[in-house]
Short mmCIF file of C-alpha atoms and ligand atoms in Angstrom, two decimals:
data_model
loop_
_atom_site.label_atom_id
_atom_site.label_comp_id
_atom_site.label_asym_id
_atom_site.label_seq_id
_atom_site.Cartn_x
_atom_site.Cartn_y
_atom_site.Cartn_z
CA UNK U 250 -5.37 -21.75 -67.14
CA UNK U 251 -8.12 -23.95 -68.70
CA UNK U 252 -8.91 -21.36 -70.77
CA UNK U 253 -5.34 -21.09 -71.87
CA UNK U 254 -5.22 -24.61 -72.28
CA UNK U 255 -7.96 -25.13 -74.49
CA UNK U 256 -6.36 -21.99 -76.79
CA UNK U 257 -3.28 -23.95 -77.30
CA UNK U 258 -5.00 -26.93 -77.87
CA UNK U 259 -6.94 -24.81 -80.63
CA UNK U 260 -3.70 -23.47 -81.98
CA UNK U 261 -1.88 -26.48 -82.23
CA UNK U 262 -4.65 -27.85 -84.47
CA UNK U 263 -4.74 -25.00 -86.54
CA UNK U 264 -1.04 -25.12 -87.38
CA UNK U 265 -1.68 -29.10 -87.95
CA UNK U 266 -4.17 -28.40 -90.25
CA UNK U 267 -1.44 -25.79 -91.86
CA UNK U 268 1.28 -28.52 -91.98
CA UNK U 269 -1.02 -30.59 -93.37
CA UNK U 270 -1.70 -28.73 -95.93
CA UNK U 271 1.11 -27.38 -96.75
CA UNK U 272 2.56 -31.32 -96.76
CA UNK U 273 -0.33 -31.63 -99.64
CA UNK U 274 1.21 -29.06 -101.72
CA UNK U 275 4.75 -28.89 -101.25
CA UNK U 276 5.44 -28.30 -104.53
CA UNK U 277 3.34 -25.08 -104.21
CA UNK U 278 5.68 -24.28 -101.89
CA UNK U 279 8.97 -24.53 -103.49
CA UNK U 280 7.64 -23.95 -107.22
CA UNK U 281 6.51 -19.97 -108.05
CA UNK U 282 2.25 -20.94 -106.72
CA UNK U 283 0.20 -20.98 -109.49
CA UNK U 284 -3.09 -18.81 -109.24
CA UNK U 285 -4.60 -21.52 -106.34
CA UNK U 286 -7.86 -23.18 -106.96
CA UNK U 287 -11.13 -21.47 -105.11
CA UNK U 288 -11.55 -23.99 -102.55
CA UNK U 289 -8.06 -24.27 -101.66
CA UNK U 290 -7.43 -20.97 -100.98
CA UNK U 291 -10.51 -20.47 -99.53
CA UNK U 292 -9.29 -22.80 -96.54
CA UNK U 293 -6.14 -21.44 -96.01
CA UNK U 294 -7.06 -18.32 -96.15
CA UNK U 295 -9.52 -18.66 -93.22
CA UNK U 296 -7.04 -20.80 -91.27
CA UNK U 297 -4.90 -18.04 -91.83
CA UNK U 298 -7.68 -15.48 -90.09
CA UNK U 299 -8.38 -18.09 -87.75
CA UNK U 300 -4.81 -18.62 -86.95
CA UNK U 301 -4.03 -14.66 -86.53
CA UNK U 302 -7.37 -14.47 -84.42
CA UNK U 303 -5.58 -17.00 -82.32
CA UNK U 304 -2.31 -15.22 -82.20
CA UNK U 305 -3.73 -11.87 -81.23
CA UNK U 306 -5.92 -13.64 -78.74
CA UNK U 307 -2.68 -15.41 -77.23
CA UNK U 308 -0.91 -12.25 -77.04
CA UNK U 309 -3.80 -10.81 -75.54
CA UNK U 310 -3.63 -13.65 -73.10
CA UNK U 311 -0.14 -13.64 -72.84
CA UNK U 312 -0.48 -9.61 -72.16
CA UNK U 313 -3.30 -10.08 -69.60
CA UNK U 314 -1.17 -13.07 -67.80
CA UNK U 315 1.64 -10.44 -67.71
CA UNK U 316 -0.93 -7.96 -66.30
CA UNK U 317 -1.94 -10.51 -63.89
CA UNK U 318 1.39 -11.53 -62.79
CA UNK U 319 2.54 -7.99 -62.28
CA UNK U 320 -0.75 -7.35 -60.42
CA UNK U 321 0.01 -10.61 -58.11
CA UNK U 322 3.82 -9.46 -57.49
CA UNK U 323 2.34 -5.83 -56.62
CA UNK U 324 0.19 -7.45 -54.39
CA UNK U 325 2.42 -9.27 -52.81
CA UNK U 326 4.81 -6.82 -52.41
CA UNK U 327 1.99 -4.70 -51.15
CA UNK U 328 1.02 -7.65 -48.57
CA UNK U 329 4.90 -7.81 -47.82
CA UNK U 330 4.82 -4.36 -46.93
CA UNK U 331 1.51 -4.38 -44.73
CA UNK U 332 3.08 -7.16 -43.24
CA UNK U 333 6.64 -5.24 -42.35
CA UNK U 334 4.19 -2.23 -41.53
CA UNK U 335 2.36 -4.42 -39.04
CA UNK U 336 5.65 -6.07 -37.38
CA UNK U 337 7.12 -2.65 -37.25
CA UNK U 338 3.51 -1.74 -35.11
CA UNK U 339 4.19 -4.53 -33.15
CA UNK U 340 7.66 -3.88 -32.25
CA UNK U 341 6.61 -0.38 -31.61
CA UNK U 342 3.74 -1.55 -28.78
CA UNK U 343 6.21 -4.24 -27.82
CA UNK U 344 8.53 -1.48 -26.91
CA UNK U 345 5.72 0.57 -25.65
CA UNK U 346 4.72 -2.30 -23.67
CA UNK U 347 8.00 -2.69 -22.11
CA UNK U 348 8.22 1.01 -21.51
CA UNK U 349 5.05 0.92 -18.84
CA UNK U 350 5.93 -2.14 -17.74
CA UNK U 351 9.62 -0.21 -16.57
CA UNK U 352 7.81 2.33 -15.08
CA UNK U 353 5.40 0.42 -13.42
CA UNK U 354 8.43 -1.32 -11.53
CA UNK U 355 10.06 2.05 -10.79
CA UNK U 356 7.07 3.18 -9.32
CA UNK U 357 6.49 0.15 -7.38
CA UNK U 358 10.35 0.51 -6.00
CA UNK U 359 9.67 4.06 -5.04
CA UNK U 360 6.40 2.92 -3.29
CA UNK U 361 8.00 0.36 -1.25
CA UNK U 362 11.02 2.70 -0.58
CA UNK U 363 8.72 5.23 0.29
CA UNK U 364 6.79 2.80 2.81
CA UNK U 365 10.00 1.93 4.05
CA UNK U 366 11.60 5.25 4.60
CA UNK U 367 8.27 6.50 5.77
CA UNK U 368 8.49 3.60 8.82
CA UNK U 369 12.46 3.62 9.97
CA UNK U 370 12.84 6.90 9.10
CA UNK U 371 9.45 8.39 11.04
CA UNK U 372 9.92 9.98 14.25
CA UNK U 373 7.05 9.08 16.17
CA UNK U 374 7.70 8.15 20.09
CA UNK U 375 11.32 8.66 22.43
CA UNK U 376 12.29 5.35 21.41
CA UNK U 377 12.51 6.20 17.40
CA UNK U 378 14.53 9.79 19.35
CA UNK U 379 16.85 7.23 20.73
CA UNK U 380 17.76 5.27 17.92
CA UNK U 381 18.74 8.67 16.35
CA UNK U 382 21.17 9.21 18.98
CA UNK U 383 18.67 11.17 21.44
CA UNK U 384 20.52 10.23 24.63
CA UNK U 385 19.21 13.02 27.03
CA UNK U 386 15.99 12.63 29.04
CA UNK U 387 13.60 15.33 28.11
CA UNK U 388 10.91 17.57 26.40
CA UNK U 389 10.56 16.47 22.58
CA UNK U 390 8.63 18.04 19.62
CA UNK U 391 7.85 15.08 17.42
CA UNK U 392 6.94 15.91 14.28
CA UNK U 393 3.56 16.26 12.00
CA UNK U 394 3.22 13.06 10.54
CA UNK U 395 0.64 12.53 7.60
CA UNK U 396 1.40 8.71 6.74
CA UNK U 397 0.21 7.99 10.68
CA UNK U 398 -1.89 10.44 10.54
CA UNK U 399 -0.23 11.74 13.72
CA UNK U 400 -0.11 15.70 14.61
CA UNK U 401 2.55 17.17 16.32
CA UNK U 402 3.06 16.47 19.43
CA UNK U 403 4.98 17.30 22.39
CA UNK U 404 6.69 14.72 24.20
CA UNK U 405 8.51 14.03 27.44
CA UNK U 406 11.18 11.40 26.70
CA UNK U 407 13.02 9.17 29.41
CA UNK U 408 16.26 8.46 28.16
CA UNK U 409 17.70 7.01 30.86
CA UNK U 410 15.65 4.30 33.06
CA UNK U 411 15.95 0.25 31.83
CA UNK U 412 17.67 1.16 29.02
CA UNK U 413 15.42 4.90 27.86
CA UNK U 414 13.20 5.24 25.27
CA UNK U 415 10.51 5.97 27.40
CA UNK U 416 7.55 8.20 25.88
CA UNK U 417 5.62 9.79 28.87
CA UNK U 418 1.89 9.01 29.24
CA UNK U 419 1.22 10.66 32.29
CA UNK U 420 2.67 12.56 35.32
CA UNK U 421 1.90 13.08 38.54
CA UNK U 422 4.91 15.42 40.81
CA UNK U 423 3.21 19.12 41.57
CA UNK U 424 -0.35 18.76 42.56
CA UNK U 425 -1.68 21.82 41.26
CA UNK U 426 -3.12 19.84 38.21
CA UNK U 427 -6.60 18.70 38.17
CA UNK U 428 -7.09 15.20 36.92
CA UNK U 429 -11.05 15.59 37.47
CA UNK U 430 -11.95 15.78 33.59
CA UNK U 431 -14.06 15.17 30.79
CA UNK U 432 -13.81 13.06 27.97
CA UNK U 433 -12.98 15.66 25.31
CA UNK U 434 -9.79 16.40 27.90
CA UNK U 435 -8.40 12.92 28.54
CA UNK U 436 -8.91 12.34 24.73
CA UNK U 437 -6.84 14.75 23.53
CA UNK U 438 -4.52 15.34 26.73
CA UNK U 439 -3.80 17.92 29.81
CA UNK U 440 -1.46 19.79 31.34
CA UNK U 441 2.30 20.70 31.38
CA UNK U 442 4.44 17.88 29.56
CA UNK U 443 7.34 18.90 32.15
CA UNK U 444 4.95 18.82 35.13
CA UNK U 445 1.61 16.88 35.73
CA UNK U 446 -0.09 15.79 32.48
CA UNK U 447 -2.22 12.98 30.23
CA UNK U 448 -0.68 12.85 27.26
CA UNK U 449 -4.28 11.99 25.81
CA UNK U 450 -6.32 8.53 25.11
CA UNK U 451 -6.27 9.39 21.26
CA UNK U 452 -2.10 9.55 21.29
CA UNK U 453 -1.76 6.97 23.69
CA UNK U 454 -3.78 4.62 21.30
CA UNK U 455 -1.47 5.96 18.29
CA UNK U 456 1.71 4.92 20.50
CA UNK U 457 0.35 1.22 21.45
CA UNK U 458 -1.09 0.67 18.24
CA UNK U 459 2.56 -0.66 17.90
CA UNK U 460 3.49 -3.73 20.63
CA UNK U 461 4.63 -2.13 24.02
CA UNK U 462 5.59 -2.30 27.32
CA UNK U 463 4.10 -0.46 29.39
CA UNK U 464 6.10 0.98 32.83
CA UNK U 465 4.89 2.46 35.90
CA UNK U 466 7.18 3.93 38.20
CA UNK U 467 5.56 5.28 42.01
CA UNK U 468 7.39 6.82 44.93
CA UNK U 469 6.10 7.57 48.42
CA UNK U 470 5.85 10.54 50.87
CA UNK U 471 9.20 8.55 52.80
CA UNK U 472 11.00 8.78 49.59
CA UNK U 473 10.52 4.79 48.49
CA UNK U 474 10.05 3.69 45.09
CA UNK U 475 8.28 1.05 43.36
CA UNK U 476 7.47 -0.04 40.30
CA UNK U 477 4.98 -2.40 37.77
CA UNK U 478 5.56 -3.53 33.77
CA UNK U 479 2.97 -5.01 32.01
CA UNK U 480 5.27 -6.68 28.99
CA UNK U 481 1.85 -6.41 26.66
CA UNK U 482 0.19 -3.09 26.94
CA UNK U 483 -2.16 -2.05 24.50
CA UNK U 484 -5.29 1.00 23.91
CA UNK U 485 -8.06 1.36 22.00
CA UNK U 486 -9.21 3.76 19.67
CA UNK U 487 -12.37 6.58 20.69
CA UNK U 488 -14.66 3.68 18.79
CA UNK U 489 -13.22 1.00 21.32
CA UNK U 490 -13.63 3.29 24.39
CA UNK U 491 -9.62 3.32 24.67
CA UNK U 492 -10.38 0.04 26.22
CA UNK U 493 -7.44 -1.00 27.73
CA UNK U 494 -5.86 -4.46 27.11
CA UNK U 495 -2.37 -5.35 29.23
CA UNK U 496 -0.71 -8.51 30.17
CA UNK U 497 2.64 -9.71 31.70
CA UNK U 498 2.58 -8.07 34.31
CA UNK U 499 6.83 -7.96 36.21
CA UNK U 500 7.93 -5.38 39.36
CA UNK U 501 7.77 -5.09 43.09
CA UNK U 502 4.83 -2.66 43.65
CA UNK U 503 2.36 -5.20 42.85
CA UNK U 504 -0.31 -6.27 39.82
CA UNK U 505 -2.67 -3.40 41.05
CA UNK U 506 -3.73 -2.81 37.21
CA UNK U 507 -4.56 -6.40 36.33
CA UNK U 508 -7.88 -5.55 37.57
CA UNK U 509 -8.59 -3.28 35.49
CA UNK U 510 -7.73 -5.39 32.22
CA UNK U 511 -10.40 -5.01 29.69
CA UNK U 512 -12.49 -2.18 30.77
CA UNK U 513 -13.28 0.65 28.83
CA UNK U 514 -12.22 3.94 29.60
CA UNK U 515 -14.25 6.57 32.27
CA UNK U 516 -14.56 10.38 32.54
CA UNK U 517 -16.99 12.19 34.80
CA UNK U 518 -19.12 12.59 31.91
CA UNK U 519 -18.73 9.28 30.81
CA UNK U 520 -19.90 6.12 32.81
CA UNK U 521 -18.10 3.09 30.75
CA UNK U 522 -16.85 1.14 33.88
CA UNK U 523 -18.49 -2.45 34.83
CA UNK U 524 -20.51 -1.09 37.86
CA UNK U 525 -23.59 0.51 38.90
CA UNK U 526 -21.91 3.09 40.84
CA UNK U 527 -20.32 5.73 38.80
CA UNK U 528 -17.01 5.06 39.46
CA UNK U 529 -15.26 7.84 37.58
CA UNK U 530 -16.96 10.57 39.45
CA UNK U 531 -16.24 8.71 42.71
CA UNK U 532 -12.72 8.56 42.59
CA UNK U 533 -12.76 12.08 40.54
CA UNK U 534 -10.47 10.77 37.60
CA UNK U 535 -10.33 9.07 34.14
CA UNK U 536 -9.39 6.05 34.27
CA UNK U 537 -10.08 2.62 33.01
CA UNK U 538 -12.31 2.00 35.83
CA UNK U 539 -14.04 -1.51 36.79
CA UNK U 540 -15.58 -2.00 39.91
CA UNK U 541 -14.28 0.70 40.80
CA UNK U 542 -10.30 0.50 41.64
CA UNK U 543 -7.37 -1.55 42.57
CA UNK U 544 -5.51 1.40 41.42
CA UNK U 545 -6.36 5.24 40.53
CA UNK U 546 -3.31 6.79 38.80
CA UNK U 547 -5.47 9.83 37.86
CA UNK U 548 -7.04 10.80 41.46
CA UNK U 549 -7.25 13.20 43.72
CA UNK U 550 -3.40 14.59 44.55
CA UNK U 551 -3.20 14.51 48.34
CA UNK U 552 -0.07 16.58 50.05
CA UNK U 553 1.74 14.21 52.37
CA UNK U 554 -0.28 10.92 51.29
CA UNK U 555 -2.41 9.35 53.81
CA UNK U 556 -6.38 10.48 53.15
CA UNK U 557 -8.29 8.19 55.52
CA UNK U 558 -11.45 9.70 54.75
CA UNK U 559 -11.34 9.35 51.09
CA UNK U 560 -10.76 6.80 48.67
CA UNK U 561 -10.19 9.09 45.49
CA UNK U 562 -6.15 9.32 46.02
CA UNK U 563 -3.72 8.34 43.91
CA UNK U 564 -3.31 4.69 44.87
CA UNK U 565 -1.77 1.42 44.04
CA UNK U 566 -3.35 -0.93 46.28
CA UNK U 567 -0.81 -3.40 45.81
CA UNK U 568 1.36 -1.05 48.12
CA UNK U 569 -0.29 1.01 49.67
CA UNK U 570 -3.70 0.15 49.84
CA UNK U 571 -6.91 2.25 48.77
CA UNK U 572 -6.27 5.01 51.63
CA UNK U 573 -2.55 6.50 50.43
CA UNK U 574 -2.31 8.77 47.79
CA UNK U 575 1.34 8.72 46.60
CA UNK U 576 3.65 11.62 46.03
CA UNK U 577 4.88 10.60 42.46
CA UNK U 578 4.03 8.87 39.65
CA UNK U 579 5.08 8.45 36.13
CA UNK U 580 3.40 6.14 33.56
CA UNK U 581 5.47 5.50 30.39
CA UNK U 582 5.75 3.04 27.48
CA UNK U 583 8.48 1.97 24.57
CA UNK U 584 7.64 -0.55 21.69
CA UNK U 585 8.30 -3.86 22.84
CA UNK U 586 11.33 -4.80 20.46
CA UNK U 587 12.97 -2.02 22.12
CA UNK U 588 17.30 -2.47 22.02
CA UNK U 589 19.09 0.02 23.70
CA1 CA K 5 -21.26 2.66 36.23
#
């Protein structure tokens, strides 16, 4: 623009000087010019070169300014274009954006309705048999279940007592059973689910890992029955030696497994009770065995109950004392929320 500047500035004194002298001569101008003097025409004849240098150097400028102008507007329109080409990218991972984002909620909503199909809908104790409309006290398959990492498992179901919804943990009616086992056996169960059985430490501890109640129901050789809940009954896991955790205790046949609270769980190959005898192989059962009994669900089956010899019965001291081994016996829990 300077540059510009100072041409116009040159030009305008050129055609001064032009006026000027044409102002000198106007006659020259008007009359037919008579052969001009050396000097004269000298001038104005390099004013004239100087003035057509000028002229073809403003049209060159004016050209190049064109040039320059067209150059800025493509430019611009180029910039205006990257710029529409960038919003248009924008829009584009906007969209994108909110395309993940969608499907990162659906699959979060399938998730959680997964999770909660996957716990009302599972099938994995009597109780969850009942609330299906399971009404009829009985032998049960329940079903492989990978999200509880549960196999399948047969069941005996008591549909009827307090209410049903009873899963079976153990059994004792026929007396041909042994209960004398290892750990390997009482981990993973015994037996005839419609006869004598243990259902098995490692399913028992899948069952309570819920909150339950556990129920124990006894009869005698006259025909009596009693029974004992514990409102809080809970086992461990192998790790934990299916320790054995219960509480709140309710019933008429006496607290005779309060004593055993807390203990880890004995086989005959496995001393874990709080004693230096070994009480497992003593009373010949697995049980959760402290110093050693006030209670030993899994002993010896004696026919027609009283063994005063022996003290590895089937007794509930808190009815019968350590020298009656009772005829019947059937442990059995149901989550503690339980509604019939
Ligand atoms: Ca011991």
């Amino acid at each position: 623009m300077t540059q510009m500047n100072l041409v116009m500035v040159t030009l305008g004194v050129a055609l001064l000087l032009v006026a000027e002298t044409w102002a000198q001569n106007p006659r020259k101008r008007l009359a037919p010019p008579k052969p001009p003097k050396g000097q004269c025409c000298d001038e104005v004849r390099s004013l004239k070169v100087q003035v057509a240098n000028l002229t073809s150097l403003l049209e060159e400028l004016g050209r190049k300014q064109e040039s320059d102008l067209m150059s800025i507007v493509r430019q611009i329109m180029e910039l205006d274009q990257q710029n529409r080409q960038q919003e248009a990218r924008v829009t584009e991972a906007e969209s994108k954006y909110s395309e993940i984002n969608n499907r990162v909620e659906i699959m979060q909503l399938q998730t959680l309705q997964s999770a909660t199909q996957t716990s009302s809908d599972a099938i994995y104790d009597c109780a969850s048999l009942y609330s299906k409309n399971y009404r009829i006290s009985g032998e049960y398959k329940l079903p492989k279940d990978e999200f509880l990492g549960a196999p399948e498992l047969s069941v005996y179901c008591d549909m009827e007592t307090q209410g049903g919804g009873w899963t079976l943990i153990q059994r004792r009616k026929v007396g041909l059973t042994s209960f004398n086992r290892d750990w390997k056996q009482y981990k993973n169960g015994f037996g005839s689910i419609r006869g004598d059985f243990w259902l098995g430490n490692d399913h028992i501890f899948r069952l309570t890992r819920q909150p339950s109640v556990l129920r124990i129901e006894m009869e005698d050789w006259q025909g009596e029955t009693r029974y004992a809940e514990y409102g809080y009954f809970t086992v461990g896991n192998e790790l934990n030696s299916f320790k054995l955790l219960l509480a709140n205790y309710s019933g008429n046949a006496g607290d005779s497994l309060r004593y055993h609270n807390n203990t880890n769980f004995s086989t005959n190959n496995k001393d874990n009770d709080k004693c230096v005898d070994h009480c497992a192989a003593l009373r010949k059962g697995g049980y959760w065995y402290n110093c050693c009994t006030d209670s030993n669900l899994n002993g010896v089956f004696y026919r027609y109950g009283a063994h005063t010899k022996n003290t590895d019965g089937i007794t509930w001291y808190g009815w019968h004392g350590p020298n009656y081994s009772l005829k019947r016996v059937e442990m059995k829990v149901r989550p503690v929320g339980f509604q019939p």
